[in-house]
């Protein structure tokens, strides 16, 4: 069974680069960002075009219920979580 990585803030920048590389290294990817999946379609499609199995979860890691939902959706999609990259942040 492939390993699964959850990456917060993975819709662009460093988070996207991490998601891309882990995906190329054979991980299933759970992309997490605050925007809707429609707003992040370019990032999602970019990974899928590389043959990376990924799912998107719209969530804000500040919210306790959202954090629980990230875990629930990751496990529902892939059965496990092997890595977590907490990349989400807010620039000044």
N, CA, C and O atoms as a DFTB+ gen file, in Angstrom:
368 C
 N C O
     1  1       0.850      -1.186       0.000
     2  2       0.000       0.000       0.000
     3  2       0.891       1.243       0.000
     4  3       1.866       1.329       0.746
     5  1       0.530       2.206      -0.859
     6  2       1.295       3.446      -0.933
     7  2       1.137       4.262       0.348
     8  3       0.093       4.232       1.000
     9  1       2.187       4.984       0.686
    10  2       2.118       5.894       1.820
    11  2       1.314       7.127       1.432
    12  3       1.173       7.448       0.252
    13  1       0.790       7.811       2.442
    14  2      -0.023       9.001       2.231
    15  2       0.561      10.168       3.010
    16  3       0.919      10.034       4.180
    17  1       0.652      11.314       2.345
    18  2       1.134      12.539       2.978
    19  2       0.041      13.595       2.943
    20  3      -0.603      13.808       1.916
    21  1      -0.158      14.252       4.076
    22  2      -1.064      15.391       4.183
    23  2      -0.188      16.638       4.206
    24  3       0.715      16.755       5.034
    25  1      -0.459      17.569       3.289
    26  2       0.326      18.798       3.214
    27  2      -0.613      19.985       3.308
    28  3      -1.458      20.188       2.437
    29  1      -0.462      20.777       4.377
    30  2      -1.273      21.981       4.523
    31  2      -0.640      23.104       3.712
    32  3       0.580      23.153       3.550
    33  1      -1.473      23.998       3.207
    34  2      -0.971      25.101       2.390
    35  2      -0.323      24.613       1.111
    36  3       0.672      25.177       0.655
    37  1      -0.887      23.560       0.531
    38  2      -0.245      22.910      -0.617
    39  2      -0.770      23.363      -1.966
    40  3      -0.476      22.742      -2.987
    41  1      -1.539      24.431      -1.981
    42  2      -2.103      24.898      -3.247
    43  2      -1.123      25.731      -4.069
    44  3      -1.351      25.960      -5.257
    45  1      -0.022      26.192      -3.438
    46  2       0.952      27.005      -4.185
    47  2       2.277      27.046      -3.432
    48  3       2.386      26.551      -2.310
    49  1       3.274      27.639      -4.062
    50  2       4.556      27.892      -3.424
    51  2       5.255      26.649      -2.897
    52  3       5.254      25.594      -3.532
    53  1       5.850      26.798      -1.724
    54  2       6.622      25.713      -1.124
    55  2       5.738      24.494      -0.860
    56  3       6.157      23.362      -1.103
    57  1       4.537      24.714      -0.372
    58  2       3.638      23.594      -0.094
    59  2       3.328      22.789      -1.335
    60  3       3.302      21.559      -1.292
    61  1       3.091      23.477      -2.448
    62  2       2.823      22.775      -3.701
    63  2       4.062      22.002      -4.143
    64  3       3.953      20.863      -4.595
    65  1       5.234      22.612      -4.016
    66  2       6.473      21.927      -4.403
    67  2       6.696      20.670      -3.566
    68  3       7.145      19.649      -4.087
    69  1       6.390      20.739      -2.286
    70  2       6.516      19.569      -1.416
    71  2       5.522      18.492      -1.842
    72  3       5.880      17.318      -1.938
    73  1       4.273      18.888      -2.098
    74  2       3.252      17.932      -2.534
    75  2       3.677      17.267      -3.847
    76  3       3.540      16.055      -4.011
    77  1       4.183      18.060      -4.758
    78  2       4.620      17.533      -6.057
    79  2       5.742      16.516      -5.871
    80  3       5.691      15.424      -6.436
    81  1       6.746      16.870      -5.087
    82  2       7.887      15.966      -4.922
    83  2       7.497      14.681      -4.191
    84  3       7.895      13.588      -4.595
    85  1       6.717      14.815      -3.111
    86  2       6.284      13.608      -2.414
    87  2       5.424      12.731      -3.321
    88  3       5.522      11.504      -3.281
    89  1       4.584      13.360      -4.136
    90  2       3.793      12.600      -5.097
    91  2       4.659      11.867      -6.098
    92  3       4.410      10.703      -6.411
    93  1       5.682      12.550      -6.603
    94  2       6.608      11.910      -7.544
    95  2       7.409      10.804      -6.864
    96  3       7.862       9.863      -7.516
    97  1       7.578      10.924      -5.558
    98  2       8.282       9.888      -4.789
    99  2       7.372       8.715      -4.431
   100  3       7.812       7.767      -3.782
   101  1       6.111       8.774      -4.850
   102  2       5.221       7.633      -4.679
   103  2       4.162       7.758      -3.610
   104  3       3.444       6.793      -3.347
   105  1       4.039       8.919      -2.983
   106  2       3.013       9.111      -1.960
   107  2       1.676       9.475      -2.591
   108  3       1.634      10.126      -3.635
   109  1       0.580       9.055      -1.956
   110  2      -0.727       9.656      -2.194
   111  2      -0.676      11.015      -1.512
   112  3      -0.053      11.156      -0.460
   113  1      -1.317      12.006      -2.095
   114  2      -1.253      13.363      -1.559
   115  2      -2.635      13.835      -1.146
   116  3      -3.604      13.723      -1.897
   117  1      -2.702      14.369       0.075
   118  2      -3.896      15.058       0.542
   119  2      -3.532      16.533       0.613
   120  3      -2.819      16.981       1.511
   121  1      -4.046      17.271      -0.365
   122  2      -3.794      18.712      -0.418
   123  2      -4.791      19.411       0.501
   124  3      -5.987      19.125       0.457
   125  1      -4.294      20.329       1.335
   126  2      -5.154      21.070       2.246
   127  2      -4.892      22.556       2.055
   128  3      -3.747      23.006       2.085
   129  1      -5.973      23.317       1.856
   130  2      -5.884      24.772       1.756
   131  2      -7.251      25.357       2.102
   132  3      -8.246      24.635       2.171
   133  1      -7.290      26.657       2.316
   134  2      -8.539      27.288       2.744
   135  2      -9.489      27.580       1.592
   136  3     -10.692      27.720       1.814
   137  1      -8.989      27.675       0.388
   138  2      -9.844      27.970      -0.758
   139  2     -10.635      26.754      -1.212
   140  3     -10.335      25.625      -0.825
   141  1     -11.638      26.992      -2.028
   142  2     -12.444      25.899      -2.573
   143  2     -11.631      25.078      -3.566
   144  3     -10.603      25.528      -4.071
   145  1     -12.103      23.880      -3.834
   146  2     -11.410      23.051      -4.824
   147  2     -11.445      23.716      -6.195
   148  3     -10.507      23.574      -6.980
   149  1     -12.522      24.440      -6.484
   150  2     -12.605      25.146      -7.766
   151  2     -11.513      26.219      -7.870
   152  3     -10.932      26.413      -8.938
   153  1     -11.240      26.903      -6.777
   154  2     -10.191      27.927      -6.771
   155  2      -8.805      27.324      -6.919
   156  3      -7.867      28.016      -7.314
   157  1      -8.666      26.056      -6.609
   158  2      -7.357      25.404      -6.628
   159  2      -7.245      24.329      -7.694
   160  3      -6.365      23.471      -7.622
   161  1      -8.133      24.368      -8.687
   162  2      -8.131      23.358      -9.746
   163  2      -6.794      23.275     -10.474
   164  3      -6.359      22.178     -10.826
   165  1      -6.134      24.405     -10.708
   166  2      -4.853      24.361     -11.421
   167  2      -3.831      23.512     -10.676
   168  3      -3.117      22.717     -11.286
   169  1      -3.762      23.678      -9.363
   170  2      -2.811      22.899      -8.557
   171  2      -3.196      21.420      -8.543
   172  3      -2.344      20.544      -8.688
   173  1      -4.479      21.158      -8.366
   174  2      -4.955      19.771      -8.339
   175  2      -4.664      19.087      -9.673
   176  3      -4.121      17.982      -9.702
   177  1      -5.022      19.741     -10.769
   178  2      -4.795      19.166     -12.096
   179  2      -3.310      19.014     -12.397
   180  3      -2.914      18.059     -13.065
   181  1      -2.479      19.940     -11.914
   182  2      -1.036      19.840     -12.155
   183  2      -0.478      18.557     -11.544
   184  3       0.355      17.889     -12.156
   185  1      -0.933      18.212     -10.347
   186  2      -0.476      16.966      -9.726
   187  2      -1.039      15.755     -10.462
   188  3      -0.313      14.803     -10.749
   189  1      -2.316      15.794     -10.763
   190  2      -2.941      14.657     -11.448
   191  2      -2.338      14.441     -12.830
   192  3      -2.207      13.300     -13.272
   193  1      -1.966      15.524     -13.523
   194  2      -1.332      15.400     -14.832
   195  2       0.020      14.688     -14.755
   196  3       0.483      14.117     -15.742
   197  1       0.649      14.727     -13.576
   198  2       1.913      14.024     -13.362
   199  2       1.691      12.581     -12.901
   200  3       2.649      11.866     -12.608
   201  1       0.437      12.160     -12.838
   202  2       0.119      10.808     -12.414
   203  2       0.093      10.636     -10.904
   204  3       0.148       9.515     -10.399
   205  1       0.008      11.751     -10.185
   206  2      -0.007      11.719      -8.726
   207  2      -1.443      11.569      -8.251
   208  3      -2.324      12.332      -8.647
   209  1      -1.667      10.581      -7.403
   210  2      -2.991      10.371      -6.820
   211  2      -3.161      11.368      -5.685
   212  3      -2.440      11.313      -4.689
   213  1      -4.111      12.273      -5.835
   214  2      -4.295      13.296      -4.808
   215  2      -5.770      13.568      -4.577
   216  3      -6.615      13.359      -5.447
   217  1      -6.042      14.038      -3.380
   218  2      -7.382      14.481      -3.025
   219  2      -7.233      15.842      -2.366
   220  3      -6.193      16.151      -1.784
   221  1      -8.276      16.651      -2.461
   222  2      -8.232      18.003      -1.929
   223  2      -9.216      18.134      -0.772
   224  3     -10.353      17.666      -0.848
   225  1      -8.757      18.780       0.304
   226  2      -9.618      19.056       1.444
   227  2      -9.562      20.556       1.719
   228  3      -8.501      21.108       2.012
   229  1     -10.719      21.205       1.622
   230  2     -10.792      22.614       1.982
   231  2     -10.918      22.690       3.494
   232  3     -11.892      22.202       4.067
   233  1      -9.933      23.304       4.137
   234  2      -9.949      23.368       5.596
   235  2      -9.030      24.482       6.077
   236  3      -8.111      24.911       5.380
   237  1      -9.312      24.930       7.288
   238  2      -8.470      25.906       7.963
   239  2      -7.925      25.210       9.204
   240  3      -8.696      24.831      10.085
   241  1      -6.621      25.039       9.284
   242  2      -6.050      24.268      10.382
   243  2      -6.205      24.938      11.742
   244  3      -5.907      24.321      12.765
   245  1      -6.660      26.172      11.773
   246  2      -6.953      26.847      13.035
   247  2      -8.201      26.248      13.683
   248  3      -8.346      26.278      14.905
   249  1      -9.092      25.711      12.868
   250  2     -10.371      25.187      13.334
   251  2     -10.249      23.707      13.720
   252  3      -9.843      22.882      12.901
   253  1     -10.600      23.376      14.960
   254  2     -10.500      22.017      15.476
   255  2     -11.298      21.025      14.630
   256  3     -10.796      19.953      14.292
   257  1     -12.527      21.375      14.290
   258  2     -13.364      20.467      13.492
   259  2     -12.772      20.246      12.101
   260  3     -12.863      19.145      11.558
   261  1     -12.172      21.275      11.525
   262  2     -11.514      21.121      10.220
   263  2     -10.336      20.160      10.315
   264  3     -10.131      19.344       9.417
   265  1      -9.560      20.247      11.394
   266  2      -8.431      19.331      11.560
   267  2      -8.923      17.885      11.639
   268  3      -8.325      16.992      11.038
   269  1      -9.993      17.657      12.364
   270  2     -10.555      16.309      12.441
   271  2     -11.051      15.841      11.071
   272  3     -10.883      14.678      10.706
   273  1     -11.661      16.752      10.323
   274  2     -12.163      16.405       8.991
   275  2     -11.025      16.069       8.035
   276  3     -11.167      15.178       7.199
   277  1      -9.897      16.771       8.147
   278  2      -8.734      16.453       7.302
   279  2      -8.324      15.000       7.522
   280  3      -8.114      14.253       6.566
   281  1      -8.214      14.609       8.783
   282  2      -7.830      13.230       9.105
   283  2      -8.887      12.261       8.577
   284  3      -8.551      11.262       7.941
   285  1     -10.144      12.550       8.835
   286  2     -11.220      11.659       8.384
   287  2     -11.204      11.484       6.872
   288  3     -11.325      10.364       6.375
   289  1     -11.057      12.579       6.140
   290  2     -11.085      12.493       4.675
   291  2      -9.840      11.805       4.122
   292  3      -9.922      11.072       3.136
   293  1      -8.692      12.037       4.750
   294  2      -7.468      11.367       4.310
   295  2      -7.576       9.860       4.507
   296  3      -7.231       9.085       3.614
   297  1      -8.051       9.451       5.665
   298  2      -8.191       8.023       5.952
   299  2      -9.272       7.396       5.072
   300  3      -9.119       6.262       4.618
   301  1     -10.362       8.128       4.830
   302  2     -11.412       7.615       3.951
   303  2     -10.888       7.405       2.526
   304  3     -11.243       6.430       1.864
   305  1     -10.043       8.325       2.066
   306  2      -9.539       8.246       0.692
   307  2      -8.439       7.198       0.531
   308  3      -8.400       6.483      -0.470
   309  1      -7.539       7.107       1.530
   310  2      -6.342       6.290       1.347
   311  2      -6.086       5.265       2.454
   312  3      -5.158       4.462       2.345
   313  1      -6.890       5.282       3.509
   314  2      -6.751       4.280       4.547
   315  2      -5.676       4.533       5.584
   316  3      -5.560       3.779       6.550
   317  1      -4.890       5.577       5.401
   318  2      -3.782       5.827       6.322
   319  2      -3.183       7.206       6.108
   320  3      -3.389       7.835       5.070
   321  1      -2.437       7.666       7.106
   322  2      -1.625       8.882       7.003
   323  2      -0.237       8.511       7.500
   324  3      -0.078       8.021       8.618
   325  1       0.764       8.750       6.663
   326  2       2.138       8.424       7.019
   327  2       3.016       9.648       7.259
   328  3       4.030       9.568       7.953
   329  1       2.625      10.767       6.689
   330  2       3.422      11.980       6.833
   331  2       2.504      13.196       6.876
   332  3       1.464      13.242       6.220
   333  1       2.921      14.170       7.664
   334  2       2.210      15.445       7.757
   335  2       3.221      16.554       7.583
   336  3       4.230      16.611       8.285
   337  1       2.936      17.447       6.629
   338  2       3.766      18.632       6.439
   339  2       2.898      19.841       6.766
   340  3       1.985      20.184       6.015
   341  1       3.190      20.476       7.885
   342  2       2.456      21.680       8.306
   343  2       3.112      22.896       7.673
   344  3       3.993      23.524       8.261
   345  1       2.671      23.214       6.474
   346  2       3.240      24.310       5.716
   347  2       2.374      25.561       5.725
   348  3       2.859      26.642       5.393
   349  1       1.105      25.440       6.096
   350  2       0.185      26.563       6.017
   351  2       0.650      27.706       6.888
   352  3       1.168      27.501       7.985
   353  1       0.461      28.901       6.391
   354  2       0.831      30.083       7.146
   355  2       0.273      31.318       6.505
   356  3      -0.272      31.269       5.402
   357  1       0.407      32.421       7.192
   358  2      -0.080      33.706       6.688
   359  2       1.081      34.681       6.672
   360  3       1.749      34.884       7.686
   361  1       1.312      35.266       5.546
   362  2       2.381      36.260       5.431
   363  2       1.884      37.620       5.896
   364  3       0.696      37.926       5.795
   365  1       2.797      38.428       6.403
   366  2       2.361      39.769       6.880
   367  2       1.840      40.642       5.756
   368  3       1.442      41.782       5.994
